[in-house]
PDB file as gemmi writes it, atoms N, CA and C in Angstrom:
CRYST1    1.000    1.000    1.000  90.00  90.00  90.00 P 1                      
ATOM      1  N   UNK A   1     -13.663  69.032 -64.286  1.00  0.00           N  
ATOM      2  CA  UNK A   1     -12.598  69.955 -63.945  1.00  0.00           C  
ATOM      3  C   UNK A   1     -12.894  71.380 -64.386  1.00  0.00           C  
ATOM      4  N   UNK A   2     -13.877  71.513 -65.725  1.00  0.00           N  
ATOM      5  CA  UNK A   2     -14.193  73.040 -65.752  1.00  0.00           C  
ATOM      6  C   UNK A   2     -14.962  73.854 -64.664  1.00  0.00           C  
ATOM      7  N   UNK A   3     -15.579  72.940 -64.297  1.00  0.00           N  
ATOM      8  CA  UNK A   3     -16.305  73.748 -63.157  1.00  0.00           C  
ATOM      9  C   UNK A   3     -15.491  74.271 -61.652  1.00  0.00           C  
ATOM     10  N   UNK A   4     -14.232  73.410 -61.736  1.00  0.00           N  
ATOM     11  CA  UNK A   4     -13.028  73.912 -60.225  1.00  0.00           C  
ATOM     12  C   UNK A   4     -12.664  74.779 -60.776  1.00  0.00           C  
ATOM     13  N   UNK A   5     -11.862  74.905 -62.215  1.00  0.00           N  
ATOM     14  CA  UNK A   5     -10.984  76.376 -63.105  1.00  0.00           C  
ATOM     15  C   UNK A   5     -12.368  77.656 -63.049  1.00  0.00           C  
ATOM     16  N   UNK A   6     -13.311  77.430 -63.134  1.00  0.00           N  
ATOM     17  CA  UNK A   6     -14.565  78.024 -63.155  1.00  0.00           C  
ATOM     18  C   UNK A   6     -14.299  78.571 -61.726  1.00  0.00           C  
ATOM     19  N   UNK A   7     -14.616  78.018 -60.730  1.00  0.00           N  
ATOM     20  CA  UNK A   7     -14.583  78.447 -59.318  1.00  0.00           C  
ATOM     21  C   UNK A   7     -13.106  79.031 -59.012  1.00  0.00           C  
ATOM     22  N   UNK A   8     -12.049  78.986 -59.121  1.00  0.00           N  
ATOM     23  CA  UNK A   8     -10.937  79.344 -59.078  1.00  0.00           C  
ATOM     24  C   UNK A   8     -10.212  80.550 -59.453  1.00  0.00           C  
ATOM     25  N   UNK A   9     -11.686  80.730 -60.694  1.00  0.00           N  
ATOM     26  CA  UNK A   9     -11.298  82.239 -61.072  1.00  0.00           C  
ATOM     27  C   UNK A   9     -11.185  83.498 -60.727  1.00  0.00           C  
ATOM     28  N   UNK A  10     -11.988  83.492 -59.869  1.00  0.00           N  
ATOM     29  CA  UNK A  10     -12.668  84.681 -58.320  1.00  0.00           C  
ATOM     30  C   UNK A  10     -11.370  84.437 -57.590  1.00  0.00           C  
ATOM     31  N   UNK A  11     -10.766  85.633 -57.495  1.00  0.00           N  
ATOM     32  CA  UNK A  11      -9.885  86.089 -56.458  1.00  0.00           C  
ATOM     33  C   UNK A  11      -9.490  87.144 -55.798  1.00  0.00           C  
ATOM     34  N   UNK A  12      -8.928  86.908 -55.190  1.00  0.00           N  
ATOM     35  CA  UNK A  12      -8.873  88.366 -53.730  1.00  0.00           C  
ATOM     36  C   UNK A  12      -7.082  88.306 -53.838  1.00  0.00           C  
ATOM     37  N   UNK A  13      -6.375  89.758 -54.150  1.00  0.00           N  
ATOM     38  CA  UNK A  13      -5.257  89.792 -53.940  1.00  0.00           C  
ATOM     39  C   UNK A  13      -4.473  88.226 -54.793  1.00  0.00           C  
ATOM     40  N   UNK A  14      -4.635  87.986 -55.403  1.00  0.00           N  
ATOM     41  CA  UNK A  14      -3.696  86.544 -56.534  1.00  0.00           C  
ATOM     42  C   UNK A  14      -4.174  85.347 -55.729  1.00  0.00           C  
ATOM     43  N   UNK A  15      -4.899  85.291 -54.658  1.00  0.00           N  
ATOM     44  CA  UNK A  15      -5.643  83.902 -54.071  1.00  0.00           C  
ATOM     45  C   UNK A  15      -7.115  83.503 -54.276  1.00  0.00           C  
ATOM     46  N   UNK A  16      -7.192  82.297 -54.355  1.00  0.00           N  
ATOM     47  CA  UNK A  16      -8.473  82.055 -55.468  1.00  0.00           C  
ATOM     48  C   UNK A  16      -9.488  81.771 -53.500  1.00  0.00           C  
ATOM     49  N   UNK A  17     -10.709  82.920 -53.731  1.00  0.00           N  
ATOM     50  CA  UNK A  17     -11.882  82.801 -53.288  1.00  0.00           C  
ATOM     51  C   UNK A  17     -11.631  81.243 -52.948  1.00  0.00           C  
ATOM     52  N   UNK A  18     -12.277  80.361 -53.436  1.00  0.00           N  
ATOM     53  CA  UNK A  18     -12.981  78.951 -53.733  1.00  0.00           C  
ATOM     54  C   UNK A  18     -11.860  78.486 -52.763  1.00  0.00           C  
ATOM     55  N   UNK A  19     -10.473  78.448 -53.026  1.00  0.00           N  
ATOM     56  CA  UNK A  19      -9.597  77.477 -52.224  1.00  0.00           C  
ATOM     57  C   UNK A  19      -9.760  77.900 -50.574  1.00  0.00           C  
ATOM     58  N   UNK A  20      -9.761  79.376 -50.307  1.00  0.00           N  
ATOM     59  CA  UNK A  20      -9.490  79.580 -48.968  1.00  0.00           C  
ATOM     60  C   UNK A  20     -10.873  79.031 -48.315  1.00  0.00           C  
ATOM     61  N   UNK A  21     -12.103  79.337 -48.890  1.00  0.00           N  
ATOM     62  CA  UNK A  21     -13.421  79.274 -48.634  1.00  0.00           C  
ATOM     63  C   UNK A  21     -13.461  77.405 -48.352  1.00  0.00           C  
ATOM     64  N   UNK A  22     -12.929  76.761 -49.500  1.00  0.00           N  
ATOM     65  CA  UNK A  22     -13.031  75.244 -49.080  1.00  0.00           C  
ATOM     66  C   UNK A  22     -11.855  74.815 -47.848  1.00  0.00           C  
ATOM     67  N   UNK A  23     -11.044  75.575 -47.350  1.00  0.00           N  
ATOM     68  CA  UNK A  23      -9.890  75.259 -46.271  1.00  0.00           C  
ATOM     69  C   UNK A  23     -10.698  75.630 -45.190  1.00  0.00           C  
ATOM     70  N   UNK A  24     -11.400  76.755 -45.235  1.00  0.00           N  
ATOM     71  CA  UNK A  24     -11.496  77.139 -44.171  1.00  0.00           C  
ATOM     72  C   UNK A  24     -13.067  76.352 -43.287  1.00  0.00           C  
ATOM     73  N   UNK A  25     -13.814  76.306 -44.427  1.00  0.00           N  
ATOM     74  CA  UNK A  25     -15.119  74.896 -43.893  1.00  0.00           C  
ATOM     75  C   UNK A  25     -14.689  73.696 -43.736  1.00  0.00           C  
ATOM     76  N   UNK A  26     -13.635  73.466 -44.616  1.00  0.00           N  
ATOM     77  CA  UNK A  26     -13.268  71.713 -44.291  1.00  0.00           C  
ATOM     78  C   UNK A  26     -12.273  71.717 -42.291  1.00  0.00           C  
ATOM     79  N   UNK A  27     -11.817  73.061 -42.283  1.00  0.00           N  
ATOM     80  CA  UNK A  27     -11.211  72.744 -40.755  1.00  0.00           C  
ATOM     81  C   UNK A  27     -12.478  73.026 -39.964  1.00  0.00           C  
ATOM     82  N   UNK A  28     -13.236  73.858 -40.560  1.00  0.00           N  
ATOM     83  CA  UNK A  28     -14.616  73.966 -39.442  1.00  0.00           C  
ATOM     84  C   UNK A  28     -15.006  72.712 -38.933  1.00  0.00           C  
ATOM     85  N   UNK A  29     -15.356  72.037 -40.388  1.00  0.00           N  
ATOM     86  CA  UNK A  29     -16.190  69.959 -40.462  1.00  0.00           C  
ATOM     87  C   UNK A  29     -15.291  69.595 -39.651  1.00  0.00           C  
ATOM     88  N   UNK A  30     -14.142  69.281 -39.637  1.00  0.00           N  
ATOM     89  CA  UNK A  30     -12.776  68.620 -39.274  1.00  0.00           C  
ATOM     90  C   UNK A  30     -12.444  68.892 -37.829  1.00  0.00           C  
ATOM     91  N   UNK A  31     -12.958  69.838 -37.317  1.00  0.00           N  
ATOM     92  CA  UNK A  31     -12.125  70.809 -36.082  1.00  0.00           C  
ATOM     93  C   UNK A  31     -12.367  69.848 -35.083  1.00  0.00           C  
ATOM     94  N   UNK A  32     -13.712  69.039 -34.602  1.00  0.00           N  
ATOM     95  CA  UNK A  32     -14.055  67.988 -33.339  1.00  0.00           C  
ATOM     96  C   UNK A  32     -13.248  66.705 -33.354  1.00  0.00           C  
ATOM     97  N   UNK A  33     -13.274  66.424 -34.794  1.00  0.00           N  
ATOM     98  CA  UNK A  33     -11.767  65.263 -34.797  1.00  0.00           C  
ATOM     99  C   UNK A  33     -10.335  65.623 -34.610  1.00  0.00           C  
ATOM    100  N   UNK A  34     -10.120  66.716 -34.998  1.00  0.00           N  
ATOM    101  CA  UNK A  34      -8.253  67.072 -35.151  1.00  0.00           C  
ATOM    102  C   UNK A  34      -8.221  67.378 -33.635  1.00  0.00           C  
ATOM    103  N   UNK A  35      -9.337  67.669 -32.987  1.00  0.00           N  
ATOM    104  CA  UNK A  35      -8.830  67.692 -31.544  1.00  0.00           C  
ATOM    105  C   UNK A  35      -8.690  66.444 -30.745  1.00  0.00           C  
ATOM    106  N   UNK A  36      -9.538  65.527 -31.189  1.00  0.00           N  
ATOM    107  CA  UNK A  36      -9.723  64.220 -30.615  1.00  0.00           C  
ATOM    108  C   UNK A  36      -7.822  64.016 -30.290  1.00  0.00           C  
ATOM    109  N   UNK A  37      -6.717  63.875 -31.079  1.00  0.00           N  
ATOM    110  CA  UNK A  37      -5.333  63.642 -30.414  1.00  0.00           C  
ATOM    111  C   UNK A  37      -4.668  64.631 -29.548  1.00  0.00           C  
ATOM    112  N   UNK A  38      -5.472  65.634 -29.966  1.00  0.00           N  
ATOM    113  CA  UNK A  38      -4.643  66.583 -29.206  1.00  0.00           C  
ATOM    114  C   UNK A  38      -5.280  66.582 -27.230  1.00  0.00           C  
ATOM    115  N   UNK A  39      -6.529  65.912 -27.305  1.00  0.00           N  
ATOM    116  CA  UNK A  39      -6.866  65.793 -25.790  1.00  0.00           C  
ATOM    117  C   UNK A  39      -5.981  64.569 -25.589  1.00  0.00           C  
ATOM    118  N   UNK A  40      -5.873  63.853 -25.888  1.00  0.00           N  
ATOM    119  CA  UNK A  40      -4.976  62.238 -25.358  1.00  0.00           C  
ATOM    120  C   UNK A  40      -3.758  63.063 -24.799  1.00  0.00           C  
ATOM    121  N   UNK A  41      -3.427  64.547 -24.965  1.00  0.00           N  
ATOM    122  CA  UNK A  41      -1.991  65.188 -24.376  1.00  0.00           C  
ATOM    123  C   UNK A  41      -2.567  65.997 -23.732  1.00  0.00           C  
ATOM    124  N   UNK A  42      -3.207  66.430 -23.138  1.00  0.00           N  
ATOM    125  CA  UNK A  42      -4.510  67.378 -22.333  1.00  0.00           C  
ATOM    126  C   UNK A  42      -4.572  68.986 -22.552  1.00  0.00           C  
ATOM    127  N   UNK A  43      -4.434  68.784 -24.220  1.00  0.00           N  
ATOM    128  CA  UNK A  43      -4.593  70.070 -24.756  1.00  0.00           C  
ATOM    129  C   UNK A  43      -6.392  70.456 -25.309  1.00  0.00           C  
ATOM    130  N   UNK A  44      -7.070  71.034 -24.834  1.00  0.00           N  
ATOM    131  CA  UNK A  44      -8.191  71.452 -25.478  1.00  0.00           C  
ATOM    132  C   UNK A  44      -8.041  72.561 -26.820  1.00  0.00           C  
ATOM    133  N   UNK A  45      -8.533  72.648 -27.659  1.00  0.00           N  
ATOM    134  CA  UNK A  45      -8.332  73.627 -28.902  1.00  0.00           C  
ATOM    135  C   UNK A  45      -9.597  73.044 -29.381  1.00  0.00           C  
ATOM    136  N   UNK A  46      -9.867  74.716 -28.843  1.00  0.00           N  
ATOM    137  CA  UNK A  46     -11.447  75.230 -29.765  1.00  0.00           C  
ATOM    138  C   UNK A  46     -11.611  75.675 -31.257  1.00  0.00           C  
ATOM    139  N   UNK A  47     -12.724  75.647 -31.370  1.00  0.00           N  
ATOM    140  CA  UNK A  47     -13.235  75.361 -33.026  1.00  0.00           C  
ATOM    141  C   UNK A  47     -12.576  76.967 -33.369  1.00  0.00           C  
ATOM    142  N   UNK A  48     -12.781  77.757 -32.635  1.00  0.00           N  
ATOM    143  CA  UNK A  48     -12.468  79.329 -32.949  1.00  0.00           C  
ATOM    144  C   UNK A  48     -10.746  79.185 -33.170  1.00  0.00           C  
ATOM    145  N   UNK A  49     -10.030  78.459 -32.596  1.00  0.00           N  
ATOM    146  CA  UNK A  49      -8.748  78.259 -32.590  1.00  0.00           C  
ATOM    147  C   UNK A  49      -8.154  77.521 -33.719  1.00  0.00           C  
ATOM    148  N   UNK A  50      -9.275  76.543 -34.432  1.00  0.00           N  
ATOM    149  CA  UNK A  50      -8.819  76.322 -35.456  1.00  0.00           C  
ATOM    150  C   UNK A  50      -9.086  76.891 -36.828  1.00  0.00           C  
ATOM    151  N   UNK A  51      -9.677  77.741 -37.048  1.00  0.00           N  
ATOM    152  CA  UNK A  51     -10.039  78.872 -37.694  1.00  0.00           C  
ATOM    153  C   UNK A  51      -9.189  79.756 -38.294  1.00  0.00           C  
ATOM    154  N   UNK A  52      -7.898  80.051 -36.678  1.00  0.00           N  
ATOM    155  CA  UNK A  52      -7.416  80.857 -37.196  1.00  0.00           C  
ATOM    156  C   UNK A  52      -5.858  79.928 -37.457  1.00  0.00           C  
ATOM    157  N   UNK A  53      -5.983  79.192 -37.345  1.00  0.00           N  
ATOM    158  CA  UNK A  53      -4.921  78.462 -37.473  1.00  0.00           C  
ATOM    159  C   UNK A  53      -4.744  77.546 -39.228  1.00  0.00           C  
ATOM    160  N   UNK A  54      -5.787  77.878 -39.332  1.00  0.00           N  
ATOM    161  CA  UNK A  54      -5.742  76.591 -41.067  1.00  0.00           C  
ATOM    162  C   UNK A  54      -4.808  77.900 -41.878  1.00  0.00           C  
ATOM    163  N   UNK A  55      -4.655  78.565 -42.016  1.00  0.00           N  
ATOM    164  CA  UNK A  55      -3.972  78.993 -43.325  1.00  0.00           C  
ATOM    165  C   UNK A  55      -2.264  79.096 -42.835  1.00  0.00           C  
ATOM    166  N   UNK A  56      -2.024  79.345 -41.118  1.00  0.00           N  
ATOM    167  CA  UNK A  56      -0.417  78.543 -41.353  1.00  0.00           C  
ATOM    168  C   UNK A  56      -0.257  77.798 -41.359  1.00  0.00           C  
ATOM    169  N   UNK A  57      -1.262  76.252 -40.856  1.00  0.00           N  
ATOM    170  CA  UNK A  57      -1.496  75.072 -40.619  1.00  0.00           C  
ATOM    171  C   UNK A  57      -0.718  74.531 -42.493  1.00  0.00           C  
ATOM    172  N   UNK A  58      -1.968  74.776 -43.349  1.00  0.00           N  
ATOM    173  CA  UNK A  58      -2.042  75.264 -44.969  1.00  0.00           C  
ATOM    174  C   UNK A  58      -0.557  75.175 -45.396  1.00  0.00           C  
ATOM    175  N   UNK A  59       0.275  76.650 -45.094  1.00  0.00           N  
ATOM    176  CA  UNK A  59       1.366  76.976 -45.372  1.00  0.00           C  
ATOM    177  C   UNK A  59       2.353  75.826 -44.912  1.00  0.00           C  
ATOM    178  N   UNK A  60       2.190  75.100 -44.019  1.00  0.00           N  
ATOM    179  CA  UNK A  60       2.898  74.208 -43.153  1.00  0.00           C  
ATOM    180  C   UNK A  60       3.262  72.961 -44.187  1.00  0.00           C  
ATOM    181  N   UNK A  61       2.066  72.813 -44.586  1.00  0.00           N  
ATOM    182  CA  UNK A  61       1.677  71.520 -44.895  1.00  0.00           C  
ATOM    183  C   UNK A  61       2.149  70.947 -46.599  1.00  0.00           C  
ATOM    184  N   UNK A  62       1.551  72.473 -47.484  1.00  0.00           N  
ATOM    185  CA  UNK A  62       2.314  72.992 -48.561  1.00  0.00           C  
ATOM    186  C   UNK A  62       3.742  72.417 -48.548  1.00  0.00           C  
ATOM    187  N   UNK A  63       4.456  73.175 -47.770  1.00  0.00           N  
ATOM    188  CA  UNK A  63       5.983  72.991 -47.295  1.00  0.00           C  
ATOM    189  C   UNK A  63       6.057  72.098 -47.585  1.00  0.00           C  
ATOM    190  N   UNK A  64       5.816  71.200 -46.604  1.00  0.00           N  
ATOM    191  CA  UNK A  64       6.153  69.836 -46.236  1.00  0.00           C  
ATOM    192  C   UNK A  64       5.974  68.735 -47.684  1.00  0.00           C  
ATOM    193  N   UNK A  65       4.773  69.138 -48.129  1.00  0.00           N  
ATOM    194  CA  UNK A  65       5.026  68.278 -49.275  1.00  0.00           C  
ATOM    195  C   UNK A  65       5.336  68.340 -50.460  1.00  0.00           C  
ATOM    196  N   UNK A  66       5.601  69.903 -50.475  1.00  0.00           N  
ATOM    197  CA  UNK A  66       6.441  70.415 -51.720  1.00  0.00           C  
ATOM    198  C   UNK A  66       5.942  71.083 -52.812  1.00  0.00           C  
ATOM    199  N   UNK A  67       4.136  71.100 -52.436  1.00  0.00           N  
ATOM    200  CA  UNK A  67       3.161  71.929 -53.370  1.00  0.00           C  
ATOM    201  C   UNK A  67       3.274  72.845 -53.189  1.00  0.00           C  
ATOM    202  N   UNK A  68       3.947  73.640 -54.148  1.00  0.00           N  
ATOM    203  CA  UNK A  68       4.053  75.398 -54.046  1.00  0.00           C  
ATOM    204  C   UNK A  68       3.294  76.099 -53.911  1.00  0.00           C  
ATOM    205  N   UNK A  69       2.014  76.507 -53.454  1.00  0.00           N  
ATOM    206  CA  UNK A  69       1.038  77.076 -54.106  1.00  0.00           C  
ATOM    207  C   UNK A  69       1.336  78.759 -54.283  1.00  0.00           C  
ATOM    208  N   UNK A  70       0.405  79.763 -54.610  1.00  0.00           N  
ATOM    209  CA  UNK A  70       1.250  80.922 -54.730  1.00  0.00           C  
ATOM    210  C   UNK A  70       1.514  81.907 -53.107  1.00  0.00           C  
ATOM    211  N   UNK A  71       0.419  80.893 -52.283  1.00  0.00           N  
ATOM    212  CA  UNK A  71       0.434  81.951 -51.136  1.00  0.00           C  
ATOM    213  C   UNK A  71       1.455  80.980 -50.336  1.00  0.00           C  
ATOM    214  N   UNK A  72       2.255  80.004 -50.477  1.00  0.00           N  
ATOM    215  CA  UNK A  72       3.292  79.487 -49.836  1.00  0.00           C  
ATOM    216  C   UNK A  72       4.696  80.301 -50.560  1.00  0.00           C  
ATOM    217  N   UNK A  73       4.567  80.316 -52.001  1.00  0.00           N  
ATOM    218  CA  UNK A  73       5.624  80.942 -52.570  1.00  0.00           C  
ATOM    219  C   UNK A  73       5.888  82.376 -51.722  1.00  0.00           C  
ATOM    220  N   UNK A  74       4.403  83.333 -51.599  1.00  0.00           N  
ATOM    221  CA  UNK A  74       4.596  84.335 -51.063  1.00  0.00           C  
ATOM    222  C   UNK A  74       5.154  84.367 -49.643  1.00  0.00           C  
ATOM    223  N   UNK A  75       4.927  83.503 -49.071  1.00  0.00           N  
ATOM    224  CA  UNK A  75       4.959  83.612 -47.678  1.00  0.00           C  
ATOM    225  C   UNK A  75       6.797  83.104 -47.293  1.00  0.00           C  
ATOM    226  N   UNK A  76       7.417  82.517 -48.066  1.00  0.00           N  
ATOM    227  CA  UNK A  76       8.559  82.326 -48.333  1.00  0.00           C  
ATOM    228  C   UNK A  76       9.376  82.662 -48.884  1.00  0.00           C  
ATOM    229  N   UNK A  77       9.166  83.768 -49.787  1.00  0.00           N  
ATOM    230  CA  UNK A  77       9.977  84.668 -50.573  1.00  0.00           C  
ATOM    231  C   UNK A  77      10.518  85.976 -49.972  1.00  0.00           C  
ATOM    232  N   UNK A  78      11.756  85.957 -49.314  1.00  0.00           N  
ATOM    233  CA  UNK A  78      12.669  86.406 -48.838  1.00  0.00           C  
ATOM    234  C   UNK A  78      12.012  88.549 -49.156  1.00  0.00           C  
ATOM    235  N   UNK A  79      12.080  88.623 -49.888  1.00  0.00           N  
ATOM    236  CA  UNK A  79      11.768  89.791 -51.127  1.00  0.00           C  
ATOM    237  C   UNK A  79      11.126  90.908 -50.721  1.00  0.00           C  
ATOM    238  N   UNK A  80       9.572  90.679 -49.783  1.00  0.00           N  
ATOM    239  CA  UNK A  80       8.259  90.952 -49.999  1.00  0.00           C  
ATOM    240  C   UNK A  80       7.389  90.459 -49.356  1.00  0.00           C  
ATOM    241  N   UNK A  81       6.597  90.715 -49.320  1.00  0.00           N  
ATOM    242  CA  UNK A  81       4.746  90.133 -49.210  1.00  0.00           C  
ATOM    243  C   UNK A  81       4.753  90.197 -47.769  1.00  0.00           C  
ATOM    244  N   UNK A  82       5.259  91.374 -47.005  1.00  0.00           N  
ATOM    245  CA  UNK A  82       5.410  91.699 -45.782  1.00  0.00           C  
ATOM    246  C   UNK A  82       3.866  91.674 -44.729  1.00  0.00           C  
ATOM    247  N   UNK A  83       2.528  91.956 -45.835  1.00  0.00           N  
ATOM    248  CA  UNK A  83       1.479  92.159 -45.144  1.00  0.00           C  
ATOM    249  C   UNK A  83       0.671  90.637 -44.714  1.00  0.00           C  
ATOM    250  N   UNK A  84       1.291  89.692 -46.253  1.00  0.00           N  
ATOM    251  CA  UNK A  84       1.020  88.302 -45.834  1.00  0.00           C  
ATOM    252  C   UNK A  84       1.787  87.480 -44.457  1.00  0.00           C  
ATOM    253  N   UNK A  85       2.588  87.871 -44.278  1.00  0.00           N  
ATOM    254  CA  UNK A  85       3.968  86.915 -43.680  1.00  0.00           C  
ATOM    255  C   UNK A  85       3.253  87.946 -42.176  1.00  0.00           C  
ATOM    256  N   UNK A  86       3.060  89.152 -41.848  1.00  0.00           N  
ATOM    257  CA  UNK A  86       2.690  89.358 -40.987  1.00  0.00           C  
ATOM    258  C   UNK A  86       0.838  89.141 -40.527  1.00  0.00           C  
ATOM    259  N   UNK A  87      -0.156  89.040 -41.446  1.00  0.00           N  
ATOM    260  CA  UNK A  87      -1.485  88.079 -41.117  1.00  0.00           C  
ATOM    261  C   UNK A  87      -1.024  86.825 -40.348  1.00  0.00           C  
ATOM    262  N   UNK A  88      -0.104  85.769 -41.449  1.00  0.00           N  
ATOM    263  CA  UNK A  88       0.074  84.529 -40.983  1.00  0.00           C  
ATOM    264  C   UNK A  88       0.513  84.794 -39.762  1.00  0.00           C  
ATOM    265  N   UNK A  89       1.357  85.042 -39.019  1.00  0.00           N  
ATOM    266  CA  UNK A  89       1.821  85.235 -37.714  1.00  0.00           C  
ATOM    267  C   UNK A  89       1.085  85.568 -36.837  1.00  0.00           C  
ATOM    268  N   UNK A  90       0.270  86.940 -37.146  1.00  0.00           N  
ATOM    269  CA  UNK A  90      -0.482  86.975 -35.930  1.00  0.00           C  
ATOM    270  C   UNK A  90      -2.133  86.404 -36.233  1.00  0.00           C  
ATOM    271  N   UNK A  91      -2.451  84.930 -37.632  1.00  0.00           N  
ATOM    272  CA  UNK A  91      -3.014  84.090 -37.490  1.00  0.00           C  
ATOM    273  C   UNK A  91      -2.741  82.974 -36.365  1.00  0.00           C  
ATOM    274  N   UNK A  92      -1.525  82.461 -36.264  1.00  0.00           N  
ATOM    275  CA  UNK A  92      -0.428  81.733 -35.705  1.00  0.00           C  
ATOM    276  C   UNK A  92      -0.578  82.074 -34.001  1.00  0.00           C  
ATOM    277  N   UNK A  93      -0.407  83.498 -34.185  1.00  0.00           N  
ATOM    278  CA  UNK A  93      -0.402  83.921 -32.247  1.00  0.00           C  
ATOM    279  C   UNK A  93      -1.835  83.746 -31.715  1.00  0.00           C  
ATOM    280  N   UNK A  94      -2.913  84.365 -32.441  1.00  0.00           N  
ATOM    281  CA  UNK A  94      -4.638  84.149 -31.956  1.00  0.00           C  
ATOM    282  C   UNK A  94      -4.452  82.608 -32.119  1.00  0.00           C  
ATOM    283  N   UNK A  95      -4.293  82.010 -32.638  1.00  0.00           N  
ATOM    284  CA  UNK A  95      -4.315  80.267 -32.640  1.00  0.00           C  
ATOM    285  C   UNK A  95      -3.595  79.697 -31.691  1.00  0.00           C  
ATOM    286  N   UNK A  96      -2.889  79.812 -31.035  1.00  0.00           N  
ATOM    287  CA  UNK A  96      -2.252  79.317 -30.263  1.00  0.00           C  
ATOM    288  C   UNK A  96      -2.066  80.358 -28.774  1.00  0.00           C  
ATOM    289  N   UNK A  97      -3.279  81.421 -28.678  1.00  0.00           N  
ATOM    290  CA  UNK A  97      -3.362  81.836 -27.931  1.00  0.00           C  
ATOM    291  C   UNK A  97      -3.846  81.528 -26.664  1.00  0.00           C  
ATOM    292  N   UNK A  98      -5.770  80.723 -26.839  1.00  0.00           N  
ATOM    293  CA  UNK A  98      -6.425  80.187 -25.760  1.00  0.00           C  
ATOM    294  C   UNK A  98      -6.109  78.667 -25.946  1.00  0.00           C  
ATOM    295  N   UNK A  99      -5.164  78.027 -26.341  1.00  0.00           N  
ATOM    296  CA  UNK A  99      -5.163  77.195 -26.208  1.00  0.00           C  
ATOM    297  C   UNK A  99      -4.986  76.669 -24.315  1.00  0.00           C  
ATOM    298  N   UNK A 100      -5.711  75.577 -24.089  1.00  0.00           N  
ATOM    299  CA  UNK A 100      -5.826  75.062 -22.993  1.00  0.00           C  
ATOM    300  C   UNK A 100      -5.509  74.178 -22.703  1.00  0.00           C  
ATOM    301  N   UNK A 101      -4.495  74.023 -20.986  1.00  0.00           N  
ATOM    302  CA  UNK A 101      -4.330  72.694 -20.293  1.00  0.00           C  
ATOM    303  C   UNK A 101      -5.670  71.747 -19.616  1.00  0.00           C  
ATOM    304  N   UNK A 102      -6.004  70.844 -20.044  1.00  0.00           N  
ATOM    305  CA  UNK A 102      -7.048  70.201 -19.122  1.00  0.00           C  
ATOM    306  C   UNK A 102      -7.004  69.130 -18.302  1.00  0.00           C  
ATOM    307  N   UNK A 103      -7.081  69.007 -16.585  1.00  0.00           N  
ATOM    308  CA  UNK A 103      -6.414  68.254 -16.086  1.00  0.00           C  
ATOM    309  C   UNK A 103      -7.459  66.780 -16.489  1.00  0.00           C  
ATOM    310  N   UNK A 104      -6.928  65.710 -15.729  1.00  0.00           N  
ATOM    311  CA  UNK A 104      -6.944  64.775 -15.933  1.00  0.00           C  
ATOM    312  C   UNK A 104      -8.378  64.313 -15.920  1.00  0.00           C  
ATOM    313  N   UNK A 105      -9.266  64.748 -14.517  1.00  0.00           N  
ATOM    314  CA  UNK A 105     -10.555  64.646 -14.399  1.00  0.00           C  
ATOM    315  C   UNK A 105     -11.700  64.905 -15.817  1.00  0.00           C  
ATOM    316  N   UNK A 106     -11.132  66.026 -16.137  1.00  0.00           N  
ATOM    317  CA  UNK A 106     -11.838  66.355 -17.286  1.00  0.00           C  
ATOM    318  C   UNK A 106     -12.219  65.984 -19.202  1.00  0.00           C  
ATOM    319  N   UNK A 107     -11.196  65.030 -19.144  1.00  0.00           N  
ATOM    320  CA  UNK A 107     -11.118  64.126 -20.240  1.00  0.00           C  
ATOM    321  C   UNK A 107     -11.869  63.056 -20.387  1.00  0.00           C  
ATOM    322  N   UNK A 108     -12.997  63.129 -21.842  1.00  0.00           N  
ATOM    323  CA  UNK A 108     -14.133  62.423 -21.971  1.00  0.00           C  
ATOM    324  C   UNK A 108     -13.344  61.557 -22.968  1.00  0.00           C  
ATOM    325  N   UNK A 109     -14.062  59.869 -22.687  1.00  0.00           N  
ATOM    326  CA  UNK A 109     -13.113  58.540 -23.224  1.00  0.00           C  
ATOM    327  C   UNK A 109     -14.286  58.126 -23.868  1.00  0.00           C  
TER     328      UNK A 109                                                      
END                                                                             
């Protein structure tokens, strides 16, 4: 565990380097499977699409299970943190921008 508090220490603006850096390769690794359900509904979403999508994806998910972290606190605090709450969003709009219909022909089984 000294070596994660070690890596954790490096940060940009109160967010630790190491966490965004491991979110953002693990949706890279991840990106050819998380689409695998989303074609069974004939949505295509490219690797570039999920990119920009992991840190509201992140924030989402936080929520949901109740881990505060500090960039969920920020992003939810009524108050402030106007420059975060507006990234996430227009992370959110480029992510859900090219997303694509693909008709039926085109779906590999």
């Amino acid at each position: 565990m000294i070596i994660i508090e070690f890596l954790r220490q490096f940060r940009i603006g109160g967010y630790a380097i190491f966490d965004l850096t491991v979110s953002f390769l693990g949706i890279y690794l991840l990106s050819p499977l998380l689409s695998i359900p989303f074609r069974r509904f004939k949505i295509e979403i490219p690797k570039k699409n999920w990119l920009f999508l992991t840190l509201p994806i992140s924030i989402l998910v936080h929520l949901l299970v109740g881990k505060m972290t500090p960039m969920t606190k920020n992003f939810i605090d009524l108050q402030g943190h106007y420059v975060l709450k507006v990234l996430i969003l227009i992370l959110l709009v480029l992510g859900l921008k090219e997303l694509k219909r693909t008709n039926k022909n085109s779906l590999k089984r």
